Amino acid sequence: MGRVACGSAGLLALALLAACSGSGAGGAGSKPVAMAGGARGASVGFSPADKAAGVPTDQTVLVSAHGGKLKSVQVDGGKAGSLDGVLSADGTRWRSVGTARPGAAYTVTAVAVDAAGKESESRSTFSTVKGGKTFDIENLTPNRDDTGLTVGVGMPVMITFDQPIADRVAVERNLLIHSSKPVEGAWHWFDSTHVDFRPQTYWPAHTKVRVEANLAGVRGGPGMHGKRDVKLDFKIGRSQITKGSTDDHVLTVRRDGKRIRTMLMSAGQGGQWKYYTTSGVHLAMSREPVTVMVSPGIGPGSAGYYRLTVYNTVRISNSGEYVHSAPWSVGSQGNSNVSHGCVNISPGNAAWFIKNTLIGDPIIITGSPRKLEPTNGWGHWQENWKQWLKWSSLKASPTITLP
């Protein structure tokens, strides 16, 4: 995510520093500040300048008082709504926060007070670049349907857009993560429609998280702007990490550092069809009471074909890997690998595991010659921090502390 200071005081400090720069050379932001006000009272400067047209939606509105202080500033866009802002500690500078709407006309009204206490009102108008195509968030994970919004310590924030994003910097700097405990994290673009956030290390247990996608009016590419703002609140549950080895044939579950259950397991048998369970840091992706599993790429009547109805399954990849009940392999669990790539455990253990697993819980498997790919399901933790940052437009930053 973009560089964001921890805490409101730091945020204000960054805001005032940002007021020193425009939105880019050649645009409305490059014009000088226009001054208004009487000769005797405080004078007020505006940027964009009065009657400026084609102003980029992400350009900051700046208001400054000379010979006095600002008492109030309002930026009214009619049906497009208003823009909020922050005032400097000395009362002489104001800057907007958020993004204007495309194709809208705004009126800036500022009331200043001079040294003698005399008030004066000044106004300026500007219009933003015309609107065109819009983009929206097609999917935001975690979501209430899948998780109940309490998730495991490995849970990433995943956003899918309905249009390809060309201006990734503009979009990413408007994706904010707030948390109740300090976390260092970053966004990662997997492609032009898919950006995810994860911390450098697992989330602290029992952390409250808020996602703010402040995208209304944000430029996503030439002639394309964000359709709306989206917010999501969720919680991190207890820390539960499951580890298993295809060599030792045992799964161990630790909750908040304490071992709470040991389960015998059987993993992928390998062989002719290369039915290997992948090694790596998996995340619990779904909990399914019943799953029908079919052999990948092998049809009915062919050697190696199977179609099984399986119970109490926890999905751990997109390539069809689950931790699930396997009464037929109980005799092999704990001593050999006989599965088609899933992690087989007993019916009793599977019933316990699905009940005690949260979406986003890490499930770490070692010993297999096949590695989990970062794009195979939620394989986000397969990339080290340096690799993760490589595909971030704004690199790492601390989350904003929740009030």
XYZ file of C-alpha atoms in Angstrom:
403
model
C 0.000 0.000 0.000
C 1.037 3.591 -0.211
C 3.142 5.236 2.476
C 0.744 6.166 5.245
C 1.710 7.437 8.676
C 0.546 5.566 11.747
C -1.927 7.675 13.687
C -3.918 10.819 12.874
C -1.193 13.292 13.861
C 1.228 11.728 11.400
C -1.449 11.705 8.717
C -1.990 15.447 9.128
C 1.726 16.090 8.900
C 1.925 14.183 5.629
C -1.106 16.025 4.330
C 0.474 19.411 4.861
C 3.742 18.350 3.278
C 1.816 17.143 0.236
C 0.241 20.568 -0.127
C 3.538 21.815 -1.531
C 3.177 19.879 -4.790
C 0.702 19.893 -7.667
C -0.722 17.001 -9.645
C 1.773 17.124 -12.493
C 3.308 19.405 -15.063
C 1.080 20.882 -17.735
C -2.253 20.258 -15.958
C -4.442 22.573 -13.905
C -2.250 21.825 -10.874
C 0.685 23.610 -12.515
C -1.075 26.988 -12.558
C -0.119 29.576 -9.927
C -2.303 30.047 -6.869
C -4.984 32.667 -7.527
C -5.425 35.348 -4.838
C -8.734 36.828 -3.703
C -9.812 39.223 -0.973
C -9.854 42.913 -0.188
C -6.782 45.083 0.081
C -7.301 45.724 3.791
C -8.361 42.253 4.974
C -6.783 38.850 4.754
C -6.226 37.613 1.209
C -6.989 34.041 0.183
C -5.252 31.932 -2.462
C -6.870 29.084 -4.380
C -5.528 26.149 -6.349
C -6.905 25.163 -8.828
C -7.189 28.759 -9.979
C -10.618 30.338 -10.332
C -12.572 29.075 -13.347
C -10.009 26.327 -14.071
C -11.416 23.582 -16.314
C -10.398 19.979 -16.960
C -8.916 19.618 -13.481
C -7.772 16.037 -12.750
C -10.032 14.338 -10.226
C -7.100 13.486 -7.972
C -5.660 17.010 -7.848
C -5.558 18.398 -4.306
C -7.580 21.546 -3.650
C -5.374 24.043 -1.779
C -6.532 27.174 0.048
C -4.145 29.553 1.823
C -4.615 32.729 3.849
C -2.208 35.662 3.742
C -2.391 38.381 6.387
C -4.742 36.295 8.518
C -6.100 32.814 9.187
C -8.741 30.594 7.658
C -11.914 30.242 9.690
C -13.697 27.802 7.372
C -13.392 26.236 3.933
C -16.105 24.441 1.985
C -15.792 22.699 -1.381
C -19.257 22.020 -2.767
C -19.833 19.964 -5.905
C -23.624 19.916 -5.873
C -24.835 16.422 -6.787
C -21.178 15.283 -6.861
C -20.982 15.961 -3.136
C -18.459 17.929 -1.123
C -14.767 17.462 -0.450
C -13.494 17.247 3.108
C -10.156 18.677 4.091
C -7.617 19.357 6.833
C -6.409 22.668 8.227
C -2.782 23.298 9.185
C -1.923 23.873 12.837
C -1.364 27.618 12.270
C -4.686 28.007 10.450
C -3.192 29.439 7.264
C -3.430 26.439 4.933
C -6.180 23.986 4.014
C -6.029 20.990 1.697
C -8.675 18.605 0.481
C -8.668 14.887 1.181
C -10.325 12.383 -1.090
C -10.997 12.575 -4.784
C -13.300 14.801 -6.799
C -15.854 13.381 -9.227
C -15.308 13.592 -12.991
C -17.448 16.008 -15.007
C -18.401 18.041 -11.926
C -18.333 21.750 -11.091
C -17.074 22.753 -7.645
C -17.362 25.978 -5.684
C -14.740 26.714 -3.031
C -15.882 29.111 -0.308
C -13.330 30.329 2.223
C -13.843 32.590 5.227
C -10.680 34.289 6.508
C -10.048 36.438 9.582
C -7.380 39.169 9.598
C -5.277 40.334 12.560
C -7.998 42.806 13.593
C -10.628 40.066 13.728
C -12.379 41.148 10.542
C -13.928 38.316 8.515
C -13.984 38.189 4.730
C -15.438 35.592 2.363
C -13.804 34.573 -0.915
C -14.968 32.164 -3.605
C -13.442 30.272 -6.490
C -14.828 27.744 -8.953
C -13.336 24.934 -11.006
C -14.572 21.984 -13.054
C -13.057 18.525 -13.343
C -12.148 16.460 -16.372
C -15.146 14.996 -18.164
C -16.255 11.550 -17.117
C -15.996 8.464 -19.332
C -15.794 4.764 -18.614
C -15.880 3.639 -14.982
C -14.283 0.763 -13.107
C -15.549 -0.971 -9.986
C -14.542 -3.616 -7.473
C -15.931 -6.898 -8.723
C -14.892 -8.942 -5.707
C -13.400 -8.144 -2.281
C -12.151 -10.966 -0.049
C -12.577 -11.730 2.820
C -16.325 -11.450 2.583
C -19.199 -12.186 4.890
C -20.544 -15.151 2.912
C -17.297 -17.123 3.078
C -15.844 -16.215 6.442
C -18.289 -14.509 8.741
C -15.566 -11.834 8.758
C -13.409 -13.531 11.406
C -10.386 -14.997 9.651
C -7.000 -16.610 10.249
C -3.652 -14.867 10.742
C -2.531 -15.596 7.166
C -5.544 -13.980 5.491
C -4.745 -11.605 2.610
C -7.022 -8.825 1.391
C -7.865 -9.600 -2.236
C -9.442 -7.179 -4.726
C -10.581 -7.978 -8.247
C -11.567 -5.119 -10.576
C -14.072 -5.350 -13.416
C -11.757 -3.431 -15.794
C -7.977 -3.574 -16.387
C -6.189 -0.892 -14.353
C -3.536 1.112 -16.211
C -2.798 3.724 -13.528
C -1.859 1.346 -10.718
C -0.182 4.065 -8.642
C -3.327 6.216 -8.516
C -5.464 3.239 -7.523
C -3.036 1.753 -5.004
C -2.523 5.003 -3.101
C -6.287 5.106 -2.500
C -6.400 1.588 -1.043
C -5.955 2.008 2.711
C -5.582 -0.632 5.416
C -6.383 0.325 9.012
C -5.618 -2.014 11.901
C -5.940 -2.011 15.676
C -2.358 -3.286 16.030
C 0.656 -1.965 14.063
C 1.334 -3.999 10.913
C 3.827 -3.534 8.073
C 2.326 -4.606 4.783
C 2.069 -3.970 1.042
C -0.185 -4.419 -1.967
C 0.855 -6.787 -4.758
C -0.449 -6.690 -8.356
C -0.849 -10.193 -9.781
C -2.202 -8.725 -13.025
C -4.036 -5.599 -14.215
C -7.330 -6.597 -12.539
C -6.111 -8.271 -9.342
C -4.314 -6.626 -6.400
C -3.840 -8.184 -2.945
C -2.526 -7.000 0.426
C -0.653 -9.062 3.006
C 1.463 -8.165 6.034
C 5.206 -8.824 6.039
C 4.553 -11.482 8.687
C 1.282 -13.016 9.847
C -1.352 -10.696 11.307
C -1.214 -10.416 15.109
C -4.000 -12.474 16.677
C -7.239 -10.638 17.523
C -6.475 -7.639 15.299
C -9.340 -5.541 13.936
C -8.885 -4.573 10.280
C -10.649 -2.053 8.062
C -10.215 -1.847 4.296
C -10.992 1.487 2.642
C -11.023 1.494 -1.136
C -11.555 5.224 -1.739
C -11.891 4.861 -5.481
C -14.813 7.115 -6.478
C -13.395 9.468 -9.102
C -9.900 7.951 -8.988
C -8.199 7.660 -12.365
C -7.777 4.025 -13.362
C -6.532 4.727 -16.879
C -7.130 7.070 -19.819
C -10.744 8.254 -19.668
C -11.622 5.811 -16.854
C -12.453 6.642 -13.229
C -13.568 4.746 -10.159
C -17.303 4.300 -9.714
C -17.595 4.212 -5.902
C -15.906 3.879 -2.513
C -15.962 0.512 -0.750
C -15.309 -0.282 2.922
C -14.945 -3.585 4.757
C -14.338 -4.429 8.413
C -13.146 -7.845 9.556
C -11.337 -9.441 12.485
C -8.324 -11.695 12.848
C -9.069 -14.587 15.170
C -6.743 -16.615 17.344
C -3.421 -17.681 15.849
C -3.772 -21.249 14.586
C -1.059 -22.809 12.441
C -1.133 -26.402 11.208
C 2.057 -28.141 10.071
C 2.420 -31.524 8.415
C 5.100 -33.598 6.689
C 4.652 -36.034 3.813
C 7.637 -37.911 5.285
C 6.433 -38.131 8.901
C 2.704 -38.487 8.013
C 1.562 -36.333 10.938
C -0.369 -33.059 11.168
C 0.194 -30.901 14.252
C -2.152 -28.047 15.117
C -0.889 -25.228 17.343
C -3.143 -22.496 18.666
C -1.486 -19.383 20.080
C 1.763 -21.367 20.186
C 0.342 -24.319 22.125
C -0.116 -27.749 20.527
C -3.788 -28.650 20.713
C -4.109 -31.648 18.372
C -1.974 -34.212 16.536
C -3.519 -36.081 13.595
C -2.176 -38.966 11.526
C -2.236 -38.199 7.812
C -1.620 -39.651 4.366
C -0.528 -37.397 1.501
C -0.234 -37.656 -2.286
C 1.147 -40.933 -3.587
C 3.039 -39.430 -6.542
C 3.533 -42.235 -9.083
C 2.487 -42.364 -12.733
C -0.028 -39.501 -12.480
C 2.177 -37.432 -10.178
C -0.417 -37.187 -7.434
C 1.733 -35.106 -5.097
C 0.532 -32.901 -2.263
C 2.271 -29.561 -2.754
C 4.843 -28.367 -0.240
C 4.495 -24.829 1.049
C 2.420 -22.406 3.073
C -1.192 -23.046 2.157
C -4.151 -21.135 3.537
C -7.568 -22.552 4.364
C -9.691 -21.268 1.463
C -13.084 -22.815 2.181
C -14.839 -25.261 4.487
C -17.136 -27.668 2.683
C -19.302 -30.304 4.395
C -19.499 -32.287 1.123
C -17.196 -32.161 -1.924
C -17.319 -34.287 -5.088
C -13.776 -34.923 -6.320
C -13.026 -35.996 -9.901
C -9.665 -37.031 -11.376
C -8.139 -34.058 -13.259
C -7.683 -34.694 -16.992
C -8.665 -38.381 -16.762
C -12.100 -39.396 -18.041
C -14.407 -42.302 -17.125
C -13.142 -45.679 -18.263
C -9.489 -44.585 -18.294
C -6.848 -45.876 -15.930
C -6.534 -43.610 -12.905
C -10.063 -42.227 -13.174
C -11.931 -41.532 -9.933
C -15.059 -39.756 -8.745
C -15.478 -39.581 -4.970
C -17.928 -37.931 -2.601
C -15.860 -36.681 0.318
C -16.988 -35.208 3.642
C -15.686 -32.467 5.955
C -13.200 -30.905 3.555
C -10.984 -27.833 3.963
C -9.682 -26.533 0.650
C -6.016 -25.447 0.552
C -5.313 -24.740 -3.160
C -6.934 -24.180 -6.546
C -5.451 -27.398 -7.920
C -7.891 -29.539 -5.947
C -6.021 -30.086 -2.675
C -8.027 -30.503 0.517
C -7.584 -31.724 4.052
C -10.495 -34.143 4.318
C -12.059 -37.212 5.824
C -10.760 -40.447 4.248
C -12.088 -43.534 6.066
C -10.716 -45.759 3.256
C -7.098 -44.784 4.037
C -7.125 -44.869 7.853
C -4.773 -47.855 7.784
C -2.197 -45.882 5.786
C -2.510 -42.674 7.769
C 0.585 -42.214 9.873
C 2.788 -44.514 7.792
C 2.450 -44.048 4.000
C 1.157 -41.764 1.234
C -1.737 -43.188 -0.807
C -3.920 -40.188 -1.736
C -4.545 -38.477 -5.083
C -2.882 -35.319 -3.755
C -5.109 -34.391 -0.818
C -4.246 -34.691 2.861
C -6.221 -37.670 4.184
C -7.193 -37.776 7.859
C -9.659 -39.883 9.832
C -13.388 -38.996 9.927
C -13.136 -37.943 13.566
C -10.143 -35.712 12.936
C -11.771 -34.223 9.827
C -14.936 -33.347 11.766
C -12.802 -31.611 14.390
C -10.593 -29.847 11.826
C -13.385 -28.294 9.771
C -15.074 -27.072 12.953
C -11.873 -25.551 14.355
C -10.437 -23.984 11.185
C -10.893 -20.378 10.073
C -10.567 -19.216 6.494
C -7.019 -17.857 6.225
C -5.460 -20.251 8.752
C -1.969 -21.301 7.567
C -1.593 -25.006 6.751
C 2.080 -25.728 6.056
C 3.100 -28.941 4.278
C 6.713 -30.057 3.840
C 8.500 -32.999 2.232
C 6.880 -33.097 -1.214
C 8.948 -32.629 -4.411
C 6.175 -30.442 -5.859
C 6.084 -26.854 -4.571
C 2.951 -24.776 -4.134
C 2.889 -21.996 -6.722
C 2.149 -18.450 -5.392
C -0.818 -18.212 -7.778
C -2.220 -21.641 -6.871
C -5.097 -20.553 -4.687
C -3.956 -18.290 -1.878
C -0.253 -19.089 -2.089
C 0.681 -15.539 -1.092
C 3.126 -16.644 1.592
C 5.165 -18.615 -0.927
C 6.823 -15.355 -1.953
C 9.350 -13.868 0.439
C 8.966 -10.195 1.348
C 11.387 -8.972 -1.316
C 9.527 -10.918 -3.999
C 6.182 -9.645 -2.742
C 7.305 -6.002 -2.873
C 8.535 -6.402 -6.448
C 4.939 -6.198 -7.692
C 3.825 -3.342 -5.420
C 3.511 0.099 -6.996
C 4.149 1.990 -3.748
C 6.106 -0.584 -1.692
C 5.669 -1.252 2.029
C 4.180 0.968 4.717
C 2.612 0.651 8.148
C -1.134 0.368 8.366
C -3.143 3.265 9.757
C -4.003 2.749 13.407
C -7.715 2.384 14.058
C -9.153 4.894 16.545
